[in-house]
């Protein structure tokens, strides 16, 4: 361990929240174009040099680990299209951390053995519909069959598979029960995510499907006797449930109607090397430039976390939000 950092083993903000979970976005690019994530006009392509190289990702990740990070999730854009991602996974797997990844699963088959060898146990896959044409319309591409085959492959290889479903009114809220029925005989964890506001995604309060609305559908279908609450893991963002006798589970991430800011332990590092201390924060700290200038990153990291707002990056409650209040990047350039 770098002795310079060895006596300062945690990153704690002003509210006493310990930050031990780093989400690294490997790229702003993606092989899908989900309408709620990627603006219709796309994102401005920038010079390669503004983004972290694989070596820089690893160097910076190691500094975070020295400061007490115990879990790293790779995300993006689509992390599995980053050049040298196999090497990044392999090297991060050698660190004393839990390594996880969020992916659209289009390329998962090419990385199964690398992920296994690196000790990755948990894989989050985004899948917003079980209907081929609908999924392909949401993601503006045609990979539904390939993704379903790759989910089967992950299950076959005993990965802990979480399926992220962004629920949007008029788009897929009629599939909530179909997704839950999938858990009856398959060990998947379905996580319904409330639609969140980001630049260019035409968010509107009325388009979200709330925790209450989802649970109402669950009650109507299965009755209160048909399912049970299960224990949520520490710092879990989802409230989790299980149908009686089912193999899998389901949960709801209610970032919009009931954010989980009190127990937030997350730091985000964007593909261009900026720290975002909250998904919804406007402030960013330029870690990559500092790293390239050979500066000490520890004070920059600590100061970024000290200035973290208590809730939603300091934004007003989303109920009062309109698109003009969205002063943030698009999700694809943050890393979900
Ligand atoms: N490409 C990978 C994937 O789709 O899993 C990783 C990046 S993606 C930005 C990470 C997660 O953010 C996905 O599960 C996606 O559904 C979620 N996401 C993107 N935009 C969102 C939004 N507006 N509201 C809620 N979740 C969103
Ligand atoms: Fe790509 Fe994931 Fe965003 Fe969809 S949600 S456009 S797969 S980064």
Short mmCIF file of C-alpha atoms in Angstrom, two decimals, residues 3-302:
data_model
loop_
_atom_site.label_atom_id
_atom_site.label_comp_id
_atom_site.label_asym_id
_atom_site.label_seq_id
_atom_site.Cartn_x
_atom_site.Cartn_y
_atom_site.Cartn_z
CA UNK A 3 2.32 4.70 2.73
CA UNK A 4 1.46 8.29 1.91
CA UNK A 5 -2.22 7.36 2.24
CA UNK A 6 -2.02 4.52 4.72
CA UNK A 7 -3.10 6.42 7.83
CA UNK A 8 -6.22 7.94 6.29
CA UNK A 9 -8.32 4.94 5.46
CA UNK A 10 -11.72 6.41 4.79
CA UNK A 11 -13.43 9.16 2.91
CA UNK A 12 -16.11 10.74 5.10
CA UNK A 13 -18.32 13.69 4.28
CA UNK A 14 -19.66 16.42 6.57
CA UNK A 15 -22.69 14.33 7.46
CA UNK A 16 -20.51 11.42 8.54
CA UNK A 17 -21.35 9.32 5.48
CA UNK A 18 -18.47 6.98 4.74
CA UNK A 19 -17.72 6.70 1.02
CA UNK A 20 -16.31 3.31 0.18
CA UNK A 21 -17.95 2.59 -3.19
CA UNK A 22 -16.51 3.96 -6.44
CA UNK A 23 -18.35 3.79 -9.74
CA UNK A 24 -16.03 4.29 -12.68
CA UNK A 25 -17.42 5.17 -16.09
CA UNK A 26 -15.09 3.70 -18.71
CA UNK A 27 -16.58 5.42 -21.75
CA UNK A 28 -19.31 7.81 -22.87
CA UNK A 29 -19.98 5.67 -25.90
CA UNK A 30 -22.48 2.88 -26.23
CA UNK A 31 -23.65 0.25 -28.68
CA UNK A 32 -27.27 1.02 -27.68
CA UNK A 33 -29.18 4.32 -27.68
CA UNK A 34 -31.72 3.99 -24.84
CA UNK A 35 -33.94 7.06 -25.18
CA UNK A 36 -33.97 7.85 -21.44
CA UNK A 37 -30.17 7.83 -21.26
CA UNK A 38 -28.75 8.97 -24.59
CA UNK A 39 -30.14 12.25 -26.00
CA UNK A 40 -31.79 11.83 -29.40
CA UNK A 41 -29.14 14.01 -31.04
CA UNK A 42 -26.41 11.82 -29.46
CA UNK A 43 -23.59 13.26 -27.38
CA UNK A 44 -20.82 15.43 -28.69
CA UNK A 45 -17.86 13.27 -29.58
CA UNK A 46 -14.70 14.59 -28.00
CA UNK A 47 -10.98 14.02 -28.57
CA UNK A 48 -9.75 10.70 -27.24
CA UNK A 49 -7.21 12.55 -25.12
CA UNK A 50 -9.87 13.98 -22.78
CA UNK A 51 -10.74 10.48 -21.56
CA UNK A 52 -8.87 8.30 -19.09
CA UNK A 53 -6.61 5.71 -20.65
CA UNK A 54 -6.72 2.20 -19.20
CA UNK A 55 -3.54 2.93 -17.28
CA UNK A 56 -4.99 6.14 -15.86
CA UNK A 57 -8.14 4.28 -14.80
CA UNK A 58 -6.00 1.78 -12.92
CA UNK A 59 -3.68 4.39 -11.39
CA UNK A 60 -6.59 6.48 -10.12
CA UNK A 61 -8.53 3.43 -8.92
CA UNK A 62 -5.53 2.36 -6.83
CA UNK A 63 -5.39 5.77 -5.14
CA UNK A 64 -9.07 5.44 -4.21
CA UNK A 65 -8.46 1.96 -2.83
CA UNK A 66 -5.64 3.33 -0.66
CA UNK A 67 -8.20 5.81 0.69
CA UNK A 68 -10.61 3.10 1.78
CA UNK A 69 -12.67 2.21 -1.29
CA UNK A 70 -13.79 -1.41 -0.93
CA UNK A 71 -16.07 -1.77 -3.93
CA UNK A 72 -15.64 -0.67 -7.55
CA UNK A 73 -18.33 -0.88 -10.23
CA UNK A 74 -17.47 -0.41 -13.88
CA UNK A 75 -20.13 1.37 -15.89
CA UNK A 76 -20.49 3.84 -18.73
CA UNK A 77 -21.76 4.29 -21.52
CA UNK A 78 -21.18 0.65 -22.20
CA UNK A 79 -18.09 -0.50 -20.28
CA UNK A 80 -17.60 -3.63 -22.39
CA UNK A 81 -16.84 -1.60 -25.52
CA UNK A 82 -13.87 0.22 -23.93
CA UNK A 83 -10.58 -0.68 -25.57
CA UNK A 84 -8.55 -2.87 -23.19
CA UNK A 85 -11.52 -3.41 -20.86
CA UNK A 86 -10.37 -7.03 -20.41
CA UNK A 87 -7.06 -5.78 -19.03
CA UNK A 88 -8.80 -3.26 -16.76
CA UNK A 89 -11.04 -6.00 -15.33
CA UNK A 90 -8.07 -8.31 -14.86
CA UNK A 91 -5.97 -5.65 -13.07
CA UNK A 92 -8.81 -4.35 -10.88
CA UNK A 93 -9.50 -7.96 -9.92
CA UNK A 94 -6.10 -8.04 -8.21
CA UNK A 95 -7.03 -5.19 -5.84
CA UNK A 96 -8.53 -5.89 -2.39
CA UNK A 97 -12.02 -4.84 -3.47
CA UNK A 98 -15.36 -6.24 -4.58
CA UNK A 99 -15.48 -5.71 -8.34
CA UNK A 100 -18.82 -5.40 -10.14
CA UNK A 101 -20.08 -4.21 -13.51
CA UNK A 102 -23.21 -2.72 -15.03
CA UNK A 103 -23.64 -3.61 -18.69
CA UNK A 104 -26.23 -3.89 -21.42
CA UNK A 105 -24.88 -7.46 -21.92
CA UNK A 106 -24.51 -7.13 -25.71
CA UNK A 107 -20.84 -8.20 -25.46
CA UNK A 108 -20.95 -10.25 -22.27
CA UNK A 109 -20.20 -13.57 -24.00
CA UNK A 110 -16.74 -12.27 -24.97
CA UNK A 111 -15.84 -11.53 -21.34
CA UNK A 112 -17.34 -14.37 -19.29
CA UNK A 113 -14.03 -16.01 -18.43
CA UNK A 114 -12.22 -12.72 -17.80
CA UNK A 115 -14.98 -11.63 -15.42
CA UNK A 116 -14.88 -14.96 -13.62
CA UNK A 117 -11.11 -14.98 -13.34
CA UNK A 118 -11.19 -11.44 -11.89
CA UNK A 119 -13.59 -12.59 -9.17
CA UNK A 120 -16.60 -10.62 -10.40
CA UNK A 121 -19.69 -12.17 -8.83
CA UNK A 122 -22.40 -9.61 -9.41
CA UNK A 123 -23.44 -8.31 -12.82
CA UNK A 124 -26.17 -5.74 -13.39
CA UNK A 125 -27.81 -5.96 -16.79
CA UNK A 126 -30.16 -3.32 -18.18
CA UNK A 127 -33.26 -4.72 -19.83
CA UNK A 128 -36.36 -2.56 -20.05
CA UNK A 129 -38.71 -4.92 -21.83
CA UNK A 130 -39.26 -8.63 -22.33
CA UNK A 131 -40.87 -7.91 -25.69
CA UNK A 132 -38.31 -7.96 -28.47
CA UNK A 133 -39.74 -5.18 -30.66
CA UNK A 134 -40.38 -2.96 -27.68
CA UNK A 135 -36.90 -3.41 -26.25
CA UNK A 136 -35.33 -2.71 -29.61
CA UNK A 137 -37.44 0.45 -29.95
CA UNK A 138 -36.43 1.69 -26.47
CA UNK A 139 -32.75 1.02 -27.16
CA UNK A 140 -32.98 2.10 -30.82
CA UNK A 141 -30.99 -0.96 -31.88
CA UNK A 142 -31.70 -4.65 -32.56
CA UNK A 143 -29.88 -6.68 -29.91
CA UNK A 144 -32.75 -8.17 -27.87
CA UNK A 145 -32.09 -11.83 -28.74
CA UNK A 146 -28.36 -11.53 -28.17
CA UNK A 147 -28.91 -9.91 -24.76
CA UNK A 148 -31.37 -12.61 -23.65
CA UNK A 149 -28.90 -15.32 -24.70
CA UNK A 150 -26.16 -13.56 -22.75
CA UNK A 151 -28.34 -13.29 -19.63
CA UNK A 152 -28.87 -17.07 -19.85
CA UNK A 153 -25.12 -17.49 -20.18
CA UNK A 154 -24.46 -15.42 -17.06
CA UNK A 155 -26.98 -17.47 -15.10
CA UNK A 156 -25.46 -20.68 -16.43
CA UNK A 157 -22.09 -19.48 -15.10
CA UNK A 158 -23.64 -18.74 -11.69
CA UNK A 159 -23.21 -14.98 -11.71
CA UNK A 160 -25.49 -13.05 -9.38
CA UNK A 161 -27.59 -11.32 -12.06
CA UNK A 162 -29.56 -8.15 -11.36
CA UNK A 163 -31.82 -6.88 -14.11
CA UNK A 164 -32.26 -3.08 -14.15
CA UNK A 165 -35.63 -1.99 -15.55
CA UNK A 166 -36.28 1.74 -15.91
CA UNK A 167 -40.05 1.98 -15.65
CA UNK A 168 -41.62 4.73 -17.74
CA UNK A 169 -45.30 5.52 -18.11
CA UNK A 170 -46.73 4.57 -21.49
CA UNK A 171 -43.59 2.58 -22.29
CA UNK A 172 -43.26 -0.53 -20.13
CA UNK A 173 -45.26 -0.23 -16.91
CA UNK A 174 -47.57 -2.95 -18.26
CA UNK A 175 -44.65 -5.43 -17.95
CA UNK A 176 -44.00 -5.09 -14.21
CA UNK A 177 -45.85 -8.32 -13.44
CA UNK A 178 -44.20 -10.19 -16.36
CA UNK A 179 -40.77 -9.24 -14.99
CA UNK A 180 -41.75 -10.39 -11.48
CA UNK A 181 -43.12 -13.67 -12.87
CA UNK A 182 -39.66 -14.29 -14.37
CA UNK A 183 -38.34 -14.58 -10.77
CA UNK A 184 -40.65 -17.53 -10.02
CA UNK A 185 -38.35 -20.10 -11.60
CA UNK A 186 -35.17 -18.11 -12.28
CA UNK A 187 -32.67 -16.76 -9.80
CA UNK A 188 -32.64 -13.18 -11.05
CA UNK A 189 -33.07 -10.00 -9.03
CA UNK A 190 -35.32 -7.58 -10.93
CA UNK A 191 -34.79 -3.95 -9.94
CA UNK A 192 -37.41 -1.48 -11.06
CA UNK A 193 -35.87 1.98 -11.30
CA UNK A 194 -37.90 5.18 -11.25
CA UNK A 195 -37.23 7.27 -14.37
CA UNK A 196 -34.74 10.01 -13.40
CA UNK A 197 -34.15 13.45 -14.93
CA UNK A 198 -30.97 14.08 -16.93
CA UNK A 199 -30.03 16.38 -19.79
CA UNK A 200 -31.76 15.55 -23.04
CA UNK A 201 -34.07 12.78 -21.78
CA UNK A 202 -37.39 14.68 -21.83
CA UNK A 203 -38.05 13.74 -18.24
CA UNK A 204 -41.33 14.71 -16.68
CA UNK A 205 -42.64 13.98 -13.17
CA UNK A 206 -45.74 12.38 -14.70
CA UNK A 207 -43.67 9.91 -16.77
CA UNK A 208 -42.14 8.22 -13.76
CA UNK A 209 -43.79 5.13 -12.28
CA UNK A 210 -43.42 5.47 -8.54
CA UNK A 211 -42.61 2.94 -5.83
CA UNK A 212 -46.24 3.16 -4.67
CA UNK A 213 -47.61 2.52 -8.15
CA UNK A 214 -45.38 -0.52 -8.62
CA UNK A 215 -46.34 -1.96 -5.22
CA UNK A 216 -49.99 -1.32 -6.01
CA UNK A 217 -49.67 -3.56 -9.08
CA UNK A 218 -47.88 -6.18 -6.95
CA UNK A 219 -50.65 -6.10 -4.30
CA UNK A 220 -53.37 -6.36 -6.93
CA UNK A 221 -51.74 -9.33 -8.61
CA UNK A 222 -50.36 -11.42 -5.75
CA UNK A 223 -52.20 -10.11 -2.66
CA UNK A 224 -50.28 -9.17 0.50
CA UNK A 225 -49.93 -12.88 1.35
CA UNK A 226 -48.31 -13.66 -2.00
CA UNK A 227 -44.99 -11.93 -1.41
CA UNK A 228 -42.71 -10.94 1.43
CA UNK A 229 -40.22 -8.20 2.27
CA UNK A 230 -36.66 -9.46 2.42
CA UNK A 231 -33.63 -7.99 4.16
CA UNK A 232 -31.93 -5.22 2.18
CA UNK A 233 -28.15 -5.18 2.14
CA UNK A 234 -26.37 -2.30 3.87
CA UNK A 235 -26.29 0.80 1.60
CA UNK A 236 -28.69 -0.96 -0.76
CA UNK A 237 -30.52 1.46 -3.02
CA UNK A 238 -33.41 -0.93 -3.61
CA UNK A 239 -36.14 -2.12 -1.28
CA UNK A 240 -36.39 -5.82 -1.97
CA UNK A 241 -39.16 -8.41 -2.03
CA UNK A 242 -39.74 -12.01 -2.98
CA UNK A 243 -42.78 -13.92 -4.20
CA UNK A 244 -43.50 -16.82 -1.85
CA UNK A 245 -41.60 -19.87 -3.09
CA UNK A 246 -39.81 -18.05 -5.90
CA UNK A 247 -36.17 -18.51 -6.85
CA UNK A 248 -35.47 -14.87 -7.60
CA UNK A 249 -36.35 -11.55 -6.00
CA UNK A 250 -37.49 -8.09 -7.04
CA UNK A 251 -36.83 -4.62 -5.72
CA UNK A 252 -37.55 -0.96 -6.36
CA UNK A 253 -35.06 1.88 -6.61
CA UNK A 254 -37.06 5.00 -5.81
CA UNK A 255 -34.45 7.68 -6.46
CA UNK A 256 -37.12 10.16 -7.49
CA UNK A 257 -39.94 9.77 -4.97
CA UNK A 258 -37.87 8.58 -2.01
CA UNK A 259 -34.13 9.08 -2.46
CA UNK A 260 -31.71 7.07 -0.35
CA UNK A 261 -29.27 9.95 0.23
CA UNK A 262 -28.97 9.32 4.01
CA UNK A 263 -26.96 6.17 3.49
CA UNK A 264 -25.18 7.15 0.27
CA UNK A 265 -21.65 5.73 0.07
CA UNK A 266 -21.03 6.37 -3.64
CA UNK A 267 -18.41 8.36 -5.51
CA UNK A 268 -18.59 8.63 -9.29
CA UNK A 269 -15.65 9.01 -11.62
CA UNK A 270 -16.66 10.02 -15.15
CA UNK A 271 -14.88 8.73 -18.25
CA UNK A 272 -13.18 12.12 -18.62
CA UNK A 273 -11.81 11.81 -15.11
CA UNK A 274 -14.12 14.11 -13.12
CA UNK A 275 -15.40 13.26 -9.67
CA UNK A 276 -19.11 13.67 -9.25
CA UNK A 277 -20.03 13.39 -5.59
CA UNK A 278 -23.69 12.78 -6.48
CA UNK A 279 -25.54 11.60 -9.58
CA UNK A 280 -27.40 14.92 -9.54
CA UNK A 281 -24.58 17.29 -8.58
CA UNK A 282 -23.55 20.08 -10.89
CA UNK A 283 -20.12 20.46 -9.29
CA UNK A 284 -17.28 18.29 -10.59
CA UNK A 285 -13.62 17.97 -9.61
CA UNK A 286 -11.06 17.39 -12.34
CA UNK A 287 -9.04 14.45 -11.10
CA UNK A 288 -7.60 13.46 -14.47
CA UNK A 289 -5.89 16.81 -15.13
CA UNK A 290 -4.49 16.78 -11.59
CA UNK A 291 -3.22 13.25 -12.12
CA UNK A 292 -1.59 14.22 -15.42
CA UNK A 293 0.05 17.17 -13.62
CA UNK A 294 1.37 14.73 -11.01
CA UNK A 295 -0.54 16.46 -8.18
CA UNK A 296 -1.57 14.68 -5.00
CA UNK A 297 -5.14 13.49 -5.61
CA UNK A 298 -6.06 12.86 -1.98
CA UNK A 299 -6.92 16.48 -1.05
CA UNK A 300 -8.96 16.86 -4.24
CA UNK A 301 -10.91 13.69 -3.51
CA UNK A 302 -11.53 14.64 0.13
#
